[in-house]
mmCIF file of C-alpha atoms in Angstrom:
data_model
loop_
_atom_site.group_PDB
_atom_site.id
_atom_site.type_symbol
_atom_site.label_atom_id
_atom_site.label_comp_id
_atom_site.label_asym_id
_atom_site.label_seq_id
_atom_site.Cartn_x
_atom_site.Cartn_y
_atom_site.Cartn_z
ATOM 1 C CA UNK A 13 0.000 0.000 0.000
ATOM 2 C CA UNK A 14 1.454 3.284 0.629
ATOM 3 C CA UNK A 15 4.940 3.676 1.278
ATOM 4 C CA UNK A 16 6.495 5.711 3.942
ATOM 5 C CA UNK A 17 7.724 8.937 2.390
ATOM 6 C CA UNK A 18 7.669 12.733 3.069
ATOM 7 C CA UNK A 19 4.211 13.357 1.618
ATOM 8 C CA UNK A 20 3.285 17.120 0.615
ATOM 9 C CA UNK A 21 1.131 19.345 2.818
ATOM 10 C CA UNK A 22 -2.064 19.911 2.103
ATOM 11 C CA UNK A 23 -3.836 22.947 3.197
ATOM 12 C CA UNK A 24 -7.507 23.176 4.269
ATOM 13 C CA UNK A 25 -9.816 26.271 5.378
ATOM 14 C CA UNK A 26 -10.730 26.183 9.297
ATOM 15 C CA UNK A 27 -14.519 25.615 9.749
ATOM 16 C CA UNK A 28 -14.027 27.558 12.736
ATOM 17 C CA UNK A 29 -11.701 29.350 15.266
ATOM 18 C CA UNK A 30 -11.116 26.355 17.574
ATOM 19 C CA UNK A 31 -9.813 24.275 14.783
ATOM 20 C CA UNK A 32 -6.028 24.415 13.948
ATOM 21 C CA UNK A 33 -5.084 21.220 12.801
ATOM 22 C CA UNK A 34 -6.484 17.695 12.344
ATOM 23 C CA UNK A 35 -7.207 18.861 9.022
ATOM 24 C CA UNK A 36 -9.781 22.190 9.725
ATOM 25 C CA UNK A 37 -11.743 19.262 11.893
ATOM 26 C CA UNK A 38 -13.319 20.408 15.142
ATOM 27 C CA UNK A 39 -12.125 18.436 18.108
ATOM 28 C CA UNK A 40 -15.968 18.030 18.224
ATOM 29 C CA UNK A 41 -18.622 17.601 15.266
ATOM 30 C CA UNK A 42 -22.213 15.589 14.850
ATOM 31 C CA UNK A 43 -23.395 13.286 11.491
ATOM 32 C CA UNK A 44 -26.293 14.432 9.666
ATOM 33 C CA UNK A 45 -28.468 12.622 7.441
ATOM 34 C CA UNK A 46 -29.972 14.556 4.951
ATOM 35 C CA UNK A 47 -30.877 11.467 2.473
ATOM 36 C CA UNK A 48 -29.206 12.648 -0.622
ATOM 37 C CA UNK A 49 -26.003 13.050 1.510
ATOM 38 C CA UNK A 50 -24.506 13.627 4.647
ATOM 39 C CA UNK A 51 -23.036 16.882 6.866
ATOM 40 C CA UNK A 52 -20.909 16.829 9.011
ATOM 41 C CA UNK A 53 -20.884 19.778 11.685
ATOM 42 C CA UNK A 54 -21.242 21.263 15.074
ATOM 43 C CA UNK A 55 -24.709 22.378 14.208
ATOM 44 C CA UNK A 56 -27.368 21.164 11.793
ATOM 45 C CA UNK A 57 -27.454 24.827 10.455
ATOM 46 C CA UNK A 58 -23.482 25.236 9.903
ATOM 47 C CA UNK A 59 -22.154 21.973 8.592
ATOM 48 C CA UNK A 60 -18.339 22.112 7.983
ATOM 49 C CA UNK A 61 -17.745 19.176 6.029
ATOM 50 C CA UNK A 62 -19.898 17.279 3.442
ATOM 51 C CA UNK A 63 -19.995 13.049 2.275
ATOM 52 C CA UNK A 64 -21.731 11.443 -0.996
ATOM 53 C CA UNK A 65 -22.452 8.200 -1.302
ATOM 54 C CA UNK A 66 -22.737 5.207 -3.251
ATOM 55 C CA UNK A 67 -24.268 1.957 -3.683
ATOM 56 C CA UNK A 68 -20.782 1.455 -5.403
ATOM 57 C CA UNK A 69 -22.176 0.133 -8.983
ATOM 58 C CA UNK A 70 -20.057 1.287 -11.691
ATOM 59 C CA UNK A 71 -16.631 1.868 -9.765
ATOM 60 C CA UNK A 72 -18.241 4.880 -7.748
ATOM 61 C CA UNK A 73 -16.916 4.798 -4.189
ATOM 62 C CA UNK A 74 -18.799 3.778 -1.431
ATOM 63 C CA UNK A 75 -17.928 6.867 0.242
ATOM 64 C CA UNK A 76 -16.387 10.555 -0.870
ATOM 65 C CA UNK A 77 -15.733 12.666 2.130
ATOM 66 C CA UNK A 78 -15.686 16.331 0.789
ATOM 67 C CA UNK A 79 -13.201 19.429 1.896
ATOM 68 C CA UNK A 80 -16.392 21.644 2.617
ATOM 69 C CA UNK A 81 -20.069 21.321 2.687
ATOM 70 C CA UNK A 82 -20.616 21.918 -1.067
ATOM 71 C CA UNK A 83 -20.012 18.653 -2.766
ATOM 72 C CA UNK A 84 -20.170 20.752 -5.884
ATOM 73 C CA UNK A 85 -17.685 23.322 -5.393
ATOM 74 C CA UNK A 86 -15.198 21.454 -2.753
ATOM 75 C CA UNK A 87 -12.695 18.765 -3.146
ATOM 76 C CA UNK A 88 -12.100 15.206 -2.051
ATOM 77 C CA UNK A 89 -10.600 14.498 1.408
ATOM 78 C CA UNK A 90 -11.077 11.177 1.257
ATOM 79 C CA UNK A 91 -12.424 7.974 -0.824
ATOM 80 C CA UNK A 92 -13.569 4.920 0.495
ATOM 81 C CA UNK A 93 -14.074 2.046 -2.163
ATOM 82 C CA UNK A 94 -14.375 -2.393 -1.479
ATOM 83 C CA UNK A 95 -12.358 -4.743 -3.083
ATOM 84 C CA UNK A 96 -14.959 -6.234 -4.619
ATOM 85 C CA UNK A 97 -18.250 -6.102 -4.393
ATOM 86 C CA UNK A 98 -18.993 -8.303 -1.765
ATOM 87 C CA UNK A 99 -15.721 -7.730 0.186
ATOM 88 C CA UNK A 100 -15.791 -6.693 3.567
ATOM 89 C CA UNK A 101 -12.451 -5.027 3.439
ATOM 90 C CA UNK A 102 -12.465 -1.536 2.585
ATOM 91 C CA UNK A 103 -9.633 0.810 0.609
ATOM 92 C CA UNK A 104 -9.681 4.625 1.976
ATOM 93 C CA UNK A 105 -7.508 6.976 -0.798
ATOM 94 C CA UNK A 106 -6.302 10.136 0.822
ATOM 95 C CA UNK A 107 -5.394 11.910 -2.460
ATOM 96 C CA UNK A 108 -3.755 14.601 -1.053
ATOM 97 C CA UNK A 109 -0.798 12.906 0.461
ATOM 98 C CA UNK A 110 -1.262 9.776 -2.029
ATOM 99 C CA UNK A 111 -2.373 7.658 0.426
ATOM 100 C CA UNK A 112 -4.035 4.341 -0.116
ATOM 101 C CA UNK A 113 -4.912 2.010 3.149
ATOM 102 C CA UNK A 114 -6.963 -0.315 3.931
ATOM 103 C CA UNK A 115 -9.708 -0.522 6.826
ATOM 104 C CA UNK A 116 -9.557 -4.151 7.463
ATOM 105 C CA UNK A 117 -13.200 -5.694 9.212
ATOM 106 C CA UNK A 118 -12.392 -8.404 11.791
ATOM 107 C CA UNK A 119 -15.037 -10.576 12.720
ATOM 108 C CA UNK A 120 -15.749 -13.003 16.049
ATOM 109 C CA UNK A 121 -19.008 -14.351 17.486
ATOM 110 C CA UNK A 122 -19.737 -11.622 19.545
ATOM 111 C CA UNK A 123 -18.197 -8.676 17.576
ATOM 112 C CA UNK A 124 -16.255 -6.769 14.766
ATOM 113 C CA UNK A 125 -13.077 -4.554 15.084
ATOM 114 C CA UNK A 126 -11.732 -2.476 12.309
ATOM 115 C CA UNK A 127 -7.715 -1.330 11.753
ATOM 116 C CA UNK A 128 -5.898 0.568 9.869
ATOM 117 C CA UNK A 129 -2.446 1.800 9.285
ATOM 118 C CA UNK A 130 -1.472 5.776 8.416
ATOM 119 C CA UNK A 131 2.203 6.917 8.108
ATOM 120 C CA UNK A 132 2.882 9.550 11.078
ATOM 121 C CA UNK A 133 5.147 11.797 11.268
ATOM 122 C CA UNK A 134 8.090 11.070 13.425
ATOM 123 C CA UNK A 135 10.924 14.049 13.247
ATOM 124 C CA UNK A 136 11.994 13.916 9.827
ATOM 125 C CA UNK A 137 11.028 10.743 9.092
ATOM 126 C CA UNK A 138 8.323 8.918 8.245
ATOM 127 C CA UNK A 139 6.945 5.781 10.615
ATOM 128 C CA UNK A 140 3.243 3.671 10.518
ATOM 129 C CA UNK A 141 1.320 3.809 13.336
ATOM 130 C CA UNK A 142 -1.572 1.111 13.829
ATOM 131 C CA UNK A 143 -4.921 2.174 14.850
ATOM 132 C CA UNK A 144 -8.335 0.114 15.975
ATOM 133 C CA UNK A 145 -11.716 0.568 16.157
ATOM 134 C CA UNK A 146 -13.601 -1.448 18.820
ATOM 135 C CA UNK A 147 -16.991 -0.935 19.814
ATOM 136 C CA UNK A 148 -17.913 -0.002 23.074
ATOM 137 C CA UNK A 149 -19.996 2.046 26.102
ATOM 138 C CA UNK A 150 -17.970 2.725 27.492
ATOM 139 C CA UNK A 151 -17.306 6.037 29.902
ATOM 140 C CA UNK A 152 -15.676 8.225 26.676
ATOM 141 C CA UNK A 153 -18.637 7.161 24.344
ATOM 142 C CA UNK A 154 -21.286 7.825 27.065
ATOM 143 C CA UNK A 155 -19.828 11.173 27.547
ATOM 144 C CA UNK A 156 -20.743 12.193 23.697
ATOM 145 C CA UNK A 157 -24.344 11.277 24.417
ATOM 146 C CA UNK A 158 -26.579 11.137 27.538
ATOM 147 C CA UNK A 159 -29.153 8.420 26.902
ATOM 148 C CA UNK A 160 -27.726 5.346 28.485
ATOM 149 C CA UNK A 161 -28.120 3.169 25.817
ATOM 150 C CA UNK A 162 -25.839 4.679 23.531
ATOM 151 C CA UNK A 163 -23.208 2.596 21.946
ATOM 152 C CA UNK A 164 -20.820 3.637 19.609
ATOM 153 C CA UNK A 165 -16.862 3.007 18.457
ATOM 154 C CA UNK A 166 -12.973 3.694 20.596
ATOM 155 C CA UNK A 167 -10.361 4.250 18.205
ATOM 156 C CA UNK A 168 -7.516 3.061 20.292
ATOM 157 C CA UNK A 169 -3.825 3.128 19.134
ATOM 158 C CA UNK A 170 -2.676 -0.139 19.243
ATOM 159 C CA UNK A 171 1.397 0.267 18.402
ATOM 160 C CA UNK A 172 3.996 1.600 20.844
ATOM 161 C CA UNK A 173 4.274 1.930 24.277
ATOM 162 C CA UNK A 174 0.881 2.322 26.923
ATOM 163 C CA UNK A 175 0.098 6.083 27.065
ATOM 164 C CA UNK A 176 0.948 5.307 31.011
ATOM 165 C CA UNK A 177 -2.406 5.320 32.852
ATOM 166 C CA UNK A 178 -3.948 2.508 34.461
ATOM 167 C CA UNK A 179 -5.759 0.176 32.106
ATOM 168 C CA UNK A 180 -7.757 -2.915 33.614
ATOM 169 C CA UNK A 181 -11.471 -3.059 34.587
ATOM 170 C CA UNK A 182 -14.055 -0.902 33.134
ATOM 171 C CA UNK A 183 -14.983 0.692 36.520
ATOM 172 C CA UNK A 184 -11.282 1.340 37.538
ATOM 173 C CA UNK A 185 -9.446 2.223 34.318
ATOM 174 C CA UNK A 186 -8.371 5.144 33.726
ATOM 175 C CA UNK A 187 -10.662 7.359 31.484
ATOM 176 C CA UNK A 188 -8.892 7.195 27.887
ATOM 177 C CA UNK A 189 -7.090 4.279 27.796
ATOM 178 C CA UNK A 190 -8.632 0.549 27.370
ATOM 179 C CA UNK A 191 -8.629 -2.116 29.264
ATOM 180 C CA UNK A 192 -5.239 -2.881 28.119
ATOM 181 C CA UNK A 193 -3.817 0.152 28.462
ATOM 182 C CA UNK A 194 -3.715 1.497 25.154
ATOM 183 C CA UNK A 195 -4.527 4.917 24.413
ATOM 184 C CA UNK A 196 -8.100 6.151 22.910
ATOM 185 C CA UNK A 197 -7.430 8.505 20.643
ATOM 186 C CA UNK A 198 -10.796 9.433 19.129
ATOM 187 C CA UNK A 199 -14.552 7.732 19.531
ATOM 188 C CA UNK A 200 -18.010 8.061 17.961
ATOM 189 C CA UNK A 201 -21.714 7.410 19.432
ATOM 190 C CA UNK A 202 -24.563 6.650 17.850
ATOM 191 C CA UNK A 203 -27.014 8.582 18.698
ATOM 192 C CA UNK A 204 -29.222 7.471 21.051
ATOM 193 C CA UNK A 205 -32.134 10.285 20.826
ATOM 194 C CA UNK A 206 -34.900 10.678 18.394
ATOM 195 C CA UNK A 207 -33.604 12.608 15.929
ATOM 196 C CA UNK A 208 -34.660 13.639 12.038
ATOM 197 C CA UNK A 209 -31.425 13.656 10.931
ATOM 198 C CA UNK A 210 -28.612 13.937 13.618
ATOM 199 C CA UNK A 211 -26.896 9.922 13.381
ATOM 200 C CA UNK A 212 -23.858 10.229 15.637
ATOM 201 C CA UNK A 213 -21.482 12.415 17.197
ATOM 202 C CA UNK A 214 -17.199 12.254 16.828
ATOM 203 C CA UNK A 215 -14.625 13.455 18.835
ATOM 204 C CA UNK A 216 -10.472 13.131 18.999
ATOM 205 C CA UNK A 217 -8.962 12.151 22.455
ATOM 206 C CA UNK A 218 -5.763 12.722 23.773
ATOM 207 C CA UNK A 219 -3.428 12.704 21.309
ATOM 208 C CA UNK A 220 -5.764 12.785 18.834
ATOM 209 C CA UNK A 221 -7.485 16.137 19.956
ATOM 210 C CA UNK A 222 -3.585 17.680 20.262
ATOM 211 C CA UNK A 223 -2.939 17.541 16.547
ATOM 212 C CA UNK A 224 0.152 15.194 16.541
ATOM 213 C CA UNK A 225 -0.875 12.326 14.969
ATOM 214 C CA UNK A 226 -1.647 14.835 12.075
ATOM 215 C CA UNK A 227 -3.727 15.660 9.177
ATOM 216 C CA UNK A 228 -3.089 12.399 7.347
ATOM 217 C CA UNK A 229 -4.501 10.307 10.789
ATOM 218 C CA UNK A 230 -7.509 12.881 11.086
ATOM 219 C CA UNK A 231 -9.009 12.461 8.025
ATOM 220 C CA UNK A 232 -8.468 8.878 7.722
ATOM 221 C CA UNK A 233 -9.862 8.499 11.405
ATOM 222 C CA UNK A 234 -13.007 10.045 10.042
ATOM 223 C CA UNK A 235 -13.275 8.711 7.203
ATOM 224 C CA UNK A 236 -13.094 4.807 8.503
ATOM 225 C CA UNK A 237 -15.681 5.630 10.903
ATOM 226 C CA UNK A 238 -18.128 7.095 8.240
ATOM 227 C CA UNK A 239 -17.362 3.886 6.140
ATOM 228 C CA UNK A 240 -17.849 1.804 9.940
ATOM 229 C CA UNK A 241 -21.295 3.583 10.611
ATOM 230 C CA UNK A 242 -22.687 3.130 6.821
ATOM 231 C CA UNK A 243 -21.532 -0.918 7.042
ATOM 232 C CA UNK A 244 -23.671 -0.935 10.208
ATOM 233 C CA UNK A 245 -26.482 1.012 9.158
ATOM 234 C CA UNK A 246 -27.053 -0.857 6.342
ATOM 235 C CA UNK A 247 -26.582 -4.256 8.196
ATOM 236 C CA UNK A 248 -29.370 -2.896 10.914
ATOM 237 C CA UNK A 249 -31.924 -2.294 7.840
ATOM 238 C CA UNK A 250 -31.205 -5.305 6.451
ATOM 239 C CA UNK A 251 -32.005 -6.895 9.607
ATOM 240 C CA UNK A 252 -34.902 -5.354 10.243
ATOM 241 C CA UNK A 253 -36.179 -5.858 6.708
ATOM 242 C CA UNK A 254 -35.714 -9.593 6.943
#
């Protein structure tokens, strides 16, 4: 996939005074639904960031995540595409930084994970760093959303060293770190409130939210959860069709 290289910088308009880095991204933003596509943005009435998307018939992506909230007039952040059409393994293209990765789906009787790899910048150099969405309700997911049956995604980094809290039991970890002591560095909830449109709410964590994993990690953090949450939405009407 991509090799490790030093990969231009791309420059992106702030949506707003708060955001410096992680690619113009708010350390905070909500998932609207508006049918024809999707917003991304603080508020329903100031989206920052737009997505189209595909059934993925003739070699349309699954998923275009868009620089600004006019699909017609910004450009691509991101692309997600499949392997084939029935694959579960997804290929995100950050064109950019001419990035290809893969989100790979993991699968076990009682859940799925999703990783990916993203080259991070490490002094002058280039390095991977290895990244993991589980699922989860726990404490940094319920804080995105009060209802208590929210559920939602931890993107935890799974390479290097702990981030030097205490891991262990839900109920006497450390907030932002797993039970294993990795580090969460950015989670989503579904949201658990009637809503017309609003679907689910991001935010970064720790290092995530300080900017140093970069603009390369933010988007693809993003975009890998969009491609997570359409997977599951479309598994839950499928489900509920059948």
């Amino acid at each position: 996939m991509t090799s490790f290289q030093q990969y231009p910088v791309a420059n992106y308009a702030a949506p707003s005074q708060a955001a410096h880095y992680n690619a113009g991204f708010p350390l905070t933003f909500n998932l609207y639904d508006h049918r024809k596509q999707l917003q991304l943005g603080e508020h329903a009435s100031q989206p920052h960031h737009s997505v189209t998307r595909h059934a993925g018939f003739g070699g349309k992506p699954k998923l275009v995540l868009h620089s600004g909230p006019d699909t017609a007039s910004s450009t691509p952040l991101a692309t997600v595409k499949t392997k084939g059409y029935l694959s579960k393994q997804s290929i995100i293209t950050i064109p950019a930084y001419g990035i290809t990765e893969q989100l790979r789906a993991h699968w076990s009787l009682k859940s799925a994970t999703y990783s990916f790899s993203i080259p991070l910048q490490d002094g002058n150099s280039m390095l991977p760093g290895h990244f993991e969405w589980r699922p989860s309700r726990g404490d940094e997911v319920q804080g995105l959303d009060s209802s208590k049956w929210t559920r939602g995604w931890k993107l935890v980094r799974v390479d290097g060293e702990t981030a030097g809290g205490r891991g262990g039991k839900r109920t006497s970890r450390d907030v932002g770190l797993t039970s294993d002591g990795k580090e969460i560095v950015a989670v989503w909830a579904d949201n658990g409130k009637p809503s017309m449109h609003k679907v689910g709410k991001f935010q970064f964590l720790g290092r995530g939210a300080t900017g140093e994993l970069g603009d390369r990690w933010a988007i693809m953090a993003i975009a890998s959860i969009l491609r997570i949450w359409q997977v599951t939405y479309a598994a839950t009407i499928a489900a509920a069709s059948s």
